[in-house]
CSV table of C-alpha atoms in Angstrom, one decimal:
chain,number,residue,atom,x,y,z
A,1,MET,CA,152.5,90.6,157.0
A,2,ASN,CA,154.3,89.9,160.2
A,3,PRO,CA,153.9,86.6,162.1
A,4,SER,CA,151.8,88.2,164.9
A,5,ASP,CA,149.3,89.5,162.3
A,6,GLN,CA,149.1,86.0,160.7
A,7,ARG,CA,148.5,84.4,164.1
A,8,GLY,CA,145.7,86.9,164.8
A,9,ILE,CA,144.0,86.1,161.5
A,10,VAL,CA,144.3,82.4,162.2
A,11,ARG,CA,142.9,82.8,165.7
A,12,GLY,CA,140.0,84.9,164.3
A,13,CYS,CA,139.2,82.4,161.6
A,14,CYS,CA,139.3,79.5,164.0
A,15,LEU,CA,137.1,81.3,166.5
A,16,GLY,CA,134.6,82.1,163.8
A,17,LEU,CA,134.6,78.4,162.7
A,18,VAL,CA,134.1,77.2,166.2
A,19,VAL,CA,131.1,79.6,166.7
A,20,LEU,CA,129.6,78.4,163.4
A,21,LEU,CA,130.0,74.8,164.4
A,22,ILE,CA,128.4,75.4,167.8
A,23,LEU,CA,125.5,77.2,166.1
A,24,VAL,CA,125.0,74.4,163.5
A,25,GLY,CA,125.4,71.7,166.1
A,26,GLY,CA,122.9,73.4,168.4
A,27,SER,CA,120.4,73.8,165.6
A,28,VAL,CA,120.7,70.1,164.7
A,29,PHE,CA,120.3,69.1,168.3
A,30,LEU,CA,117.2,71.3,168.8
A,31,ALA,CA,115.7,70.0,165.5
A,32,ASP,CA,116.4,66.4,166.5
A,33,ARG,CA,114.7,67.0,169.9
A,34,ALA,CA,111.7,68.7,168.3
A,35,LEU,CA,111.1,66.0,165.8
A,36,ALA,CA,111.6,63.1,168.2
A,37,SER,CA,108.4,61.3,169.3
A,38,PRO,CA,107.5,62.1,172.9
A,39,VAL,CA,107.1,59.3,175.4
A,40,LEU,CA,103.3,59.4,176.2
A,41,GLY,CA,102.7,55.8,177.2
A,42,ALA,CA,99.5,53.8,176.5
A,43,VAL,CA,96.7,55.1,174.4
A,44,PRO,CA,93.8,56.9,176.3
A,45,ALA,CA,92.0,54.5,178.4
A,46,GLY,CA,88.3,54.1,179.4
A,47,PRO,CA,85.7,53.4,180.7
A,48,SER,CA,83.9,55.3,178.0
A,49,HIS,CA,80.7,57.3,178.6
A,50,GLY,CA,80.0,57.6,174.9
A,51,THR,CA,81.5,58.4,171.5
A,52,SER,CA,80.1,61.9,171.2
A,53,GLU,CA,79.8,65.0,173.4
A,54,ALA,CA,76.0,64.5,173.6
A,55,ALA,CA,76.3,60.9,174.6
A,56,ILE,CA,78.8,61.7,177.4
A,57,ALA,CA,76.6,64.5,178.7
A,58,LEU,CA,73.5,62.2,178.8
A,59,ALA,CA,75.5,59.4,180.6
A,60,LEU,CA,76.9,61.8,183.1
A,61,GLY,CA,73.5,63.3,183.8
A,62,GLU,CA,72.0,59.9,184.5
A,63,GLU,CA,74.9,58.9,186.7
A,64,MET,CA,74.9,62.1,188.8
A,65,ALA,CA,71.1,62.0,189.2
A,66,ALA,CA,71.3,58.4,190.4
A,67,GLN,CA,74.0,59.3,193.0
A,68,LEU,CA,72.1,62.3,194.3
A,69,ILE,CA,69.0,60.1,194.9
A,70,GLN,CA,71.2,58.1,197.3
A,71,GLY,CA,72.9,61.1,199.0
A,72,PRO,CA,73.6,64.8,199.0
A,73,HIS,CA,76.8,64.5,196.9
A,74,GLY,CA,77.7,62.9,193.7
A,75,VAL,CA,81.0,62.4,191.8
A,76,VAL,CA,81.6,61.2,188.2
A,77,VAL,CA,84.9,60.7,186.5
A,78,LEU,CA,85.5,61.6,182.9
A,79,SER,CA,88.0,59.0,181.6
A,80,GLU,CA,90.9,59.6,179.2
A,81,GLN,CA,88.7,58.3,176.4
A,82,ASP,CA,85.9,60.8,177.4
A,83,LEU,CA,88.3,63.7,177.6
A,84,THR,CA,89.7,62.8,174.2
A,85,VAL,CA,86.2,62.8,172.7
A,86,LEU,CA,85.5,66.2,174.2
A,87,ALA,CA,88.8,67.6,173.0
A,88,VAL,CA,88.2,66.4,169.5
A,89,ALA,CA,84.6,67.8,169.5
A,90,ASN,CA,85.9,71.2,170.8
A,91,ASN,CA,89.1,71.4,168.8
A,92,PRO,CA,89.5,75.1,167.9
A,93,HIS,CA,91.8,74.4,165.0
A,94,PRO,CA,91.1,70.9,163.5
A,95,ASN,CA,93.3,71.6,160.5
A,96,GLU,CA,96.2,72.5,162.7
A,97,TYR,CA,95.8,70.1,165.6
A,98,ARG,CA,95.3,66.6,164.4
A,99,ASP,CA,95.1,63.2,166.2
A,100,LEU,CA,94.2,64.8,169.5
A,101,GLN,CA,94.6,62.6,172.5
A,102,VAL,CA,94.2,63.3,176.3
A,103,ARG,CA,96.0,61.3,179.0
A,104,ILE,CA,96.5,61.7,182.7
A,105,ARG,CA,100.1,61.8,183.8
A,106,ASN,CA,101.5,62.8,187.2
A,107,GLY,CA,98.3,64.6,188.3
A,108,LEU,CA,98.1,66.6,185.0
A,109,LEU,CA,96.1,66.4,181.8
A,110,VAL,CA,98.5,65.7,179.0
A,111,VAL,CA,97.0,66.8,175.6
A,112,SER,CA,98.9,65.7,172.5
A,113,ALA,CA,98.4,66.5,168.8
A,114,ARG,CA,100.3,66.4,165.6
A,115,ILE,CA,101.0,69.9,164.3
A,116,SER,CA,102.3,71.2,161.0
A,117,ALA,CA,105.8,72.7,160.8
A,118,GLY,CA,106.6,73.1,157.1
A,119,PRO,CA,107.3,69.6,155.7
A,120,PHE,CA,107.3,68.1,159.2
A,121,THR,CA,104.5,67.0,161.6
A,122,PRO,CA,106.0,67.0,165.1
A,123,THR,CA,103.9,66.2,168.1
A,124,GLY,CA,102.9,69.1,170.4
A,125,VAL,CA,102.2,68.2,174.0
A,126,ALA,CA,100.5,70.5,176.6
A,127,HIS,CA,100.7,69.7,180.3
A,128,ILE,CA,97.6,71.1,182.0
A,129,SER,CA,96.4,71.6,185.5
A,130,LEU,CA,92.8,72.3,186.4
A,131,SER,CA,91.1,74.2,189.2
A,132,LEU,CA,87.6,75.3,190.0
A,133,GLN,CA,86.9,79.1,190.0
A,134,PRO,CA,83.8,81.2,190.5
A,135,GLY,CA,82.0,82.3,187.4
A,136,ALA,CA,78.9,84.3,186.4
A,137,ALA,CA,76.7,81.2,185.9
A,138,GLY,CA,78.4,79.1,188.6
A,139,PRO,CA,81.8,77.5,189.1
A,140,VAL,CA,84.0,77.1,186.0
A,141,ILE,CA,87.1,75.1,185.2
A,142,ALA,CA,90.2,77.2,184.9
A,143,ALA,CA,93.1,75.7,182.9
A,144,GLN,CA,96.8,76.4,183.5
A,145,VAL,CA,99.5,75.3,181.2
A,146,PRO,CA,102.8,75.0,183.1
A,147,GLU,CA,104.6,73.2,180.3
A,148,VAL,CA,104.5,72.9,176.5
A,149,ASP,CA,106.7,70.5,174.5
A,150,ILE,CA,107.3,70.0,170.8
A,151,GLY,CA,108.5,66.4,170.5
A,152,MET,CA,111.1,66.1,173.2
A,153,LEU,CA,111.9,69.8,173.2
A,154,GLY,CA,110.5,71.8,176.2
A,155,LEU,CA,109.5,75.3,175.4
A,156,PRO,CA,109.6,78.4,177.7
A,157,GLY,CA,106.7,78.8,180.0
A,158,PHE,CA,105.2,81.8,178.3
A,159,ALA,CA,104.8,79.7,175.1
A,160,GLY,CA,101.8,78.0,176.7
A,161,SER,CA,100.0,81.2,177.7
A,162,GLY,CA,98.1,81.4,174.5
A,163,LEU,CA,96.8,77.9,174.9
A,164,ALA,CA,95.0,78.5,178.2
A,165,SER,CA,91.9,80.3,176.7
A,166,GLU,CA,91.5,77.6,174.0
A,167,ILE,CA,91.8,74.8,176.6
A,168,ASP,CA,89.3,76.7,178.9
A,169,ALA,CA,86.8,76.6,176.0
A,170,ALA,CA,87.5,73.0,175.0
A,171,LEU,CA,87.0,71.8,178.7
A,172,SER,CA,84.1,74.2,179.4
A,173,LEU,CA,81.5,72.8,181.8
A,174,ASP,CA,79.0,75.3,180.4
A,175,ARG,CA,78.9,73.6,177.0
A,176,LEU,CA,78.9,70.0,178.4
A,177,PHE,CA,76.3,70.7,181.1
A,178,ALA,CA,74.0,72.6,178.7
A,179,ILE,CA,73.4,69.5,176.5
A,180,ALA,CA,71.4,67.3,178.9
A,181,PRO,CA,68.6,68.6,181.2
A,182,LYS,CA,69.8,66.4,184.0
A,183,LEU,CA,73.1,68.0,183.9
A,184,SER,CA,72.0,71.6,183.3
A,185,VAL,CA,70.0,71.8,186.5
A,186,LEU,CA,73.1,70.7,188.4
A,187,ARG,CA,75.3,73.4,186.7
A,188,PRO,CA,75.2,75.9,189.7
A,189,ASP,CA,76.0,73.1,192.2
A,190,ILE,CA,79.4,71.9,191.0
A,191,GLU,CA,81.6,71.6,194.1
A,192,CYS,CA,84.9,70.2,192.9
A,193,VAL,CA,87.0,69.3,189.9
A,194,GLU,CA,90.2,67.3,190.3
A,195,VAL,CA,92.6,65.4,188.1
A,196,VAL,CA,92.6,61.8,189.5
A,197,PRO,CA,94.2,58.6,188.3
A,198,GLY,CA,92.6,57.8,185.0
A,199,GLY,CA,90.5,60.9,184.5
A,200,VAL,CA,89.0,64.1,185.8
A,201,ALA,CA,86.5,63.9,188.7
A,202,VAL,CA,83.6,66.3,188.8
A,203,GLY,CA,81.5,66.6,191.9
A,204,VAL,CA,78.1,68.1,192.5
A,205,HIS,CA,75.8,68.6,195.6
A,206,ASP,CA,72.1,69.0,196.3
A,207,PRO,CA,70.9,72.6,196.4
A,208,GLY,CA,71.0,73.9,199.9
A,209,VAL,CA,73.7,71.5,200.9
A,210,PRO,CA,77.1,73.0,201.6
A,211,ALA,CA,79.7,72.3,199.0
A,212,VAL,CA,82.5,69.9,199.9
A,213,ALA,CA,85.6,70.7,197.9
A,214,SER,CA,87.3,67.4,198.9
A,215,SER,CA,84.5,65.2,197.6
A,216,CYS,CA,86.3,64.6,194.3
A,217,GLY,CA,89.0,62.7,196.3
């Protein structure tokens, strides 16, 4: 074998080794990022409207009714603790999503849960924006998921598309408002939903009074 052939073999072997090292190093980096604990900050904060979905619905109904006696518009705020209670109550896959928590960060809902990945239990985090859209029985919350993370590893945007329908169901106003009569009569008159510091504001108005989308502040 002539020297040029030997150099070609050496270069080929070295190139293959470099590629292998890059792939291994990249896999280790990705695994390390995925298994790292995300920085979520303090635990979900109150005030709390109750420790069950029914208790929250009753408290909100009484609060909204009291406000509407005083004026044509009323706004209540579901705190991080309230949202966590609702998320746990409506968890579509309790065996897959464990230790659900909801926080407010940078104008978004941040929902975290421990998930199973073989022998590991990384933390999945969904960043969620909310908007109010027209529906058959009145306005409904629409959820968008612009970002999903596993640990400290950000996933492509399309990875969150499948979560939107599940989040829509978990945050459904239909279910919450149907529990308490004081809330159910206000269901068609929801005028705004907005993520605010510390929670999600939901506004309603008296029948016959024009809706004010900015009333949630």
